[in-house]
C-alpha positions as a Markdown table, in Angstrom:
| # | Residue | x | y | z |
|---|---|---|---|---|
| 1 | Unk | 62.3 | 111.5 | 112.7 |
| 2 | Unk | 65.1 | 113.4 | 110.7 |
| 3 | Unk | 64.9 | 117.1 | 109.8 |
| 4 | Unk | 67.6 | 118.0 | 107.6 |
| 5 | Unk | 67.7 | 122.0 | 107.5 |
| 6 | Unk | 69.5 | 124.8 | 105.5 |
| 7 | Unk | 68.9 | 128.4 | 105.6 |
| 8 | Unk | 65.9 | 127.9 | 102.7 |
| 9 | Unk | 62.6 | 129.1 | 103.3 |
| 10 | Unk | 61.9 | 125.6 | 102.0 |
| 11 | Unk | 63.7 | 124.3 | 105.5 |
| 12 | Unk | 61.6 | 125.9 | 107.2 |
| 13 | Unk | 58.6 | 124.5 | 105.2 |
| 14 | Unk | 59.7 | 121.0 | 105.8 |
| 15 | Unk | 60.4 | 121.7 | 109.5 |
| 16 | Unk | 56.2 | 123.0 | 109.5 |
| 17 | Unk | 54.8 | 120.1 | 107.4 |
| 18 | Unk | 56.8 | 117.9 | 110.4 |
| 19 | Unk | 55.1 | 120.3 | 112.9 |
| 20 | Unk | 51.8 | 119.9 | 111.1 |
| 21 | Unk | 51.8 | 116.1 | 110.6 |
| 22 | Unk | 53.3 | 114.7 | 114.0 |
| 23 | Unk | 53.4 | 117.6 | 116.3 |
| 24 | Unk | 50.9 | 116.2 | 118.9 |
| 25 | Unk | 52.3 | 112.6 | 118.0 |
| 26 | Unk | 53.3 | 111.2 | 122.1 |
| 27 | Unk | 55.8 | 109.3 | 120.7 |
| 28 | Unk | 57.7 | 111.0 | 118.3 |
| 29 | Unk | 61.2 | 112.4 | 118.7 |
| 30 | Unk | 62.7 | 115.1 | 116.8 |
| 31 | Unk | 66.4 | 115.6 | 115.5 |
| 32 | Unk | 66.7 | 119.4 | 113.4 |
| 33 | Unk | 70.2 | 118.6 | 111.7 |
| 34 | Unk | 72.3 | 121.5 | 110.1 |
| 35 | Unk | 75.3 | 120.4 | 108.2 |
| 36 | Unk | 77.6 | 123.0 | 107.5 |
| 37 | Unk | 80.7 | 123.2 | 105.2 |
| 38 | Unk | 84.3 | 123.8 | 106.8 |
| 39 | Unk | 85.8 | 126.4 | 104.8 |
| 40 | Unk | 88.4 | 124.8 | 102.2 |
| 41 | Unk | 92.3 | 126.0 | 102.4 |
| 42 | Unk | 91.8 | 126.9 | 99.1 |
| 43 | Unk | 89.3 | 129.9 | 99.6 |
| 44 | Unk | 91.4 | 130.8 | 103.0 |
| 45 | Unk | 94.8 | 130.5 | 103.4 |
| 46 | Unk | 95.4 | 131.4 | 106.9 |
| 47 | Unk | 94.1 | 128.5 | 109.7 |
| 48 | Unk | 93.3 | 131.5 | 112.2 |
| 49 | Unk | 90.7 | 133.3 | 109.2 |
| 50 | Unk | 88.9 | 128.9 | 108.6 |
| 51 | Unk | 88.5 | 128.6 | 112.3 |
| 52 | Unk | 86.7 | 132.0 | 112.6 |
| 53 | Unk | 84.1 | 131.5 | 109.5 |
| 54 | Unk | 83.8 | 128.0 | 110.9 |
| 55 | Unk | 82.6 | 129.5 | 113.7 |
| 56 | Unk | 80.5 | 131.4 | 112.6 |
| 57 | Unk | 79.0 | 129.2 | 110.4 |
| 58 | Unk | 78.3 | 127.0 | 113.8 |
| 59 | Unk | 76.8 | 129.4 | 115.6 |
| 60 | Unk | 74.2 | 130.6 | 112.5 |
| 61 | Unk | 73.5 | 126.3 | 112.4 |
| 62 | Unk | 72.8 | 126.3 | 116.1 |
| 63 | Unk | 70.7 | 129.2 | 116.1 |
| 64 | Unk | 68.5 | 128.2 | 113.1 |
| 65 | Unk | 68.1 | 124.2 | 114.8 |
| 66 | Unk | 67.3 | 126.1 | 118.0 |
| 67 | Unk | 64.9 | 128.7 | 116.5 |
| 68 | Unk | 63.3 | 125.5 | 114.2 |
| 69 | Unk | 62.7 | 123.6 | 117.4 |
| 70 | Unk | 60.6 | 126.5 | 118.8 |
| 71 | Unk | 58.9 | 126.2 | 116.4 |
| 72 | Unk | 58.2 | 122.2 | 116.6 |
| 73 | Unk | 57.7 | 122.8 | 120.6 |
| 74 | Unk | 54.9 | 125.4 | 119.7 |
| 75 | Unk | 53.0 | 122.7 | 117.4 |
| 76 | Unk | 52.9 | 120.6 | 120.4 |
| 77 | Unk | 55.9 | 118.2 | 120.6 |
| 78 | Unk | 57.8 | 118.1 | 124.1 |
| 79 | Unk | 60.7 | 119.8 | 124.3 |
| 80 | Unk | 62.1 | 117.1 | 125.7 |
| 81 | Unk | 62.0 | 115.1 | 122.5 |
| 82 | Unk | 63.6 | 117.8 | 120.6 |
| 83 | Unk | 67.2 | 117.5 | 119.7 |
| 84 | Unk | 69.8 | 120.1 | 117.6 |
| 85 | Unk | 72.6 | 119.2 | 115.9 |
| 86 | Unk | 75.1 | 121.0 | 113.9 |
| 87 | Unk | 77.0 | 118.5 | 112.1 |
| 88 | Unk | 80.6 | 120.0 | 110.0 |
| 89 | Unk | 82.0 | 118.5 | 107.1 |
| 90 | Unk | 84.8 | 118.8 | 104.5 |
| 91 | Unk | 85.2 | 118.2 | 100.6 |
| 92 | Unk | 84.9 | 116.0 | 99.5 |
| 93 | Unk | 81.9 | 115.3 | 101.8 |
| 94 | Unk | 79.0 | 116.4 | 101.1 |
| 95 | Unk | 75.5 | 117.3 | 103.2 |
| 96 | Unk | 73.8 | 114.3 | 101.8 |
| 97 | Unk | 76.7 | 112.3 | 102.9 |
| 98 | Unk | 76.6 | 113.9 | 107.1 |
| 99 | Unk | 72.4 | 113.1 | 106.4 |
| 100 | Unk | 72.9 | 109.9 | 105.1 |
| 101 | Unk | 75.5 | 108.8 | 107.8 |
| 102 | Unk | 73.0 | 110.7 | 110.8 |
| 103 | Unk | 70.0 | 108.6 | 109.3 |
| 104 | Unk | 71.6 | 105.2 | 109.4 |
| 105 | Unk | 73.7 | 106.0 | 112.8 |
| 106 | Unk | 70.1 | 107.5 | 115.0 |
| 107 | Unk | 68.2 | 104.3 | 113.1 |
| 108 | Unk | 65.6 | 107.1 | 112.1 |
| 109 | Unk | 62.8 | 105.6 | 110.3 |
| 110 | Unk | 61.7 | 109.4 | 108.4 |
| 111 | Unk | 64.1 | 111.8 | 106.8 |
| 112 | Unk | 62.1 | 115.2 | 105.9 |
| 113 | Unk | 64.4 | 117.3 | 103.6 |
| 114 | Unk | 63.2 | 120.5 | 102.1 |
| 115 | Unk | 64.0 | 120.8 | 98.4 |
| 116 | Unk | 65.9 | 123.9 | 96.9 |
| 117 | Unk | 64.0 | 124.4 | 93.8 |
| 118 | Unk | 67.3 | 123.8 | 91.3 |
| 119 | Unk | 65.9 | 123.3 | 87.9 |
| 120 | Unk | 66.3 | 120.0 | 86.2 |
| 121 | Unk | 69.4 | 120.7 | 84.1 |
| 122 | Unk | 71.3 | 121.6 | 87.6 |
| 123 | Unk | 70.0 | 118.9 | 89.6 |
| 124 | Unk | 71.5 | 116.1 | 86.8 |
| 125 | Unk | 74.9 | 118.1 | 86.6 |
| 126 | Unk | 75.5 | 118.8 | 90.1 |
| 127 | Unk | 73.2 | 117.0 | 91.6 |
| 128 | Unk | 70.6 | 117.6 | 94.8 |
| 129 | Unk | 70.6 | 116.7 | 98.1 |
| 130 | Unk | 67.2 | 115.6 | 98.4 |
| 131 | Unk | 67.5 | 113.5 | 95.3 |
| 132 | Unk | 70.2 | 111.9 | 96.7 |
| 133 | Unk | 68.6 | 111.4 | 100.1 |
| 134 | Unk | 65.8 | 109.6 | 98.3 |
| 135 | Unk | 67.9 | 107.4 | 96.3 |
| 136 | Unk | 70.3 | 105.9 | 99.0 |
| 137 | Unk | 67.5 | 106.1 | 102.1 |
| 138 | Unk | 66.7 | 102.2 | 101.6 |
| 139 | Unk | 63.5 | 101.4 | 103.5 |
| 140 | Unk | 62.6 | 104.0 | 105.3 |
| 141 | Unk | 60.6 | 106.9 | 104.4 |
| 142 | Unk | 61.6 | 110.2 | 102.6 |
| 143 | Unk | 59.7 | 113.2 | 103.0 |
| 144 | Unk | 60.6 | 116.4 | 100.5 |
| 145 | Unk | 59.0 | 119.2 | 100.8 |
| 146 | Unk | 58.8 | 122.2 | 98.4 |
C-alpha cells in the first residue's frame, strides 16, 4: 500500500482510515510518500538560498512520514513494514506525476490519497492530485479520503 501525504489534516485522515482498515493486517506493507517541490530559479535566484529551502522542505517531509508512521506502528502494523520516503521534484513535474511513477515502480496494488477539499471550479482549472491519481491508476485500487 501507497500513502501519498501533504501537510493536510486530510493526510493525516487518509494515513488513519489506512491505520484503521489494515493496521493488524500480517501482511501488509506500508510506504508514507511526501513529494515535495524544489524551489524554481524563478522565485530564488541564488543556488546557495534553493538548496537551503530545499532542505528544509526535506527535513519537514521526513519528519511528517516519520511522525505518520508512528502513528501506523501504534494501529498495529510492524515497524518493520513501514517505509518513509521523501520524493523531490521540479516543474514541470508535478506530485501526481512522483505518485504515479512510485505506484507503478513499488508494483503497489492500493494508493490512499487524502483529498484537499478544492471546490469544483478549481479542481477543472488546475486540476487535483487525487483526481488525477484516480484517473491514470489503471487496475489497482484508489482510496481518497476526505
Amino acid at each position: 500500500m501507497l500513502i501519498a501525504v501533504d501537510h493536510s489534516e486530510n493526510a493525516e485522515r487518509a494515513v488513519m482510515y489506512a491505520a484503521r482498515m489494515v493496521g493488524n493486517h500480517p501482511e501488509i506493507a506500508v510506504t508514507i510518500l511526501n513529494a515535495i517541490r524544489s524551489p524554481e530559479e524563478d522565485a530564488e535566484r541564488d543556488p546557495k538560498a534553493r538548496s537551503l529551502i530545499l532542505e528544509e522542505r526535506r527535513q519537514k517531509g521526513q519528519a511528517l512520514v516519520s511522525g505518520l508512521a508512528g502513528l501506523l506502528a501504534d494501529a498495529g502494523l510492524p515497524k518493520e513494514r513501514i517505509r518513509t520516503k521523501v520524493a523531490v521534484f521540479t516543474a514541470p513535474q508535478t506530485a501526481a506525476d512522483v505518485i504515479l511513477k512510485e505506484k507503478h515502480e513499488g508494483g503497489y496494488l492500493t494508493v490512499v490519497v487524502g483529498r484537499r477539499g478544492v471546490s469544483r471550479k478549481e479542481e477543472f482549472m488546475f486540476g487535483s492530485v487525487s483526481a488525477r491519481v484516480m484517473r491514470e491508476s489503471g487496475p489497482q485500487a484508489v482510496w481518497v479520503v476526505s
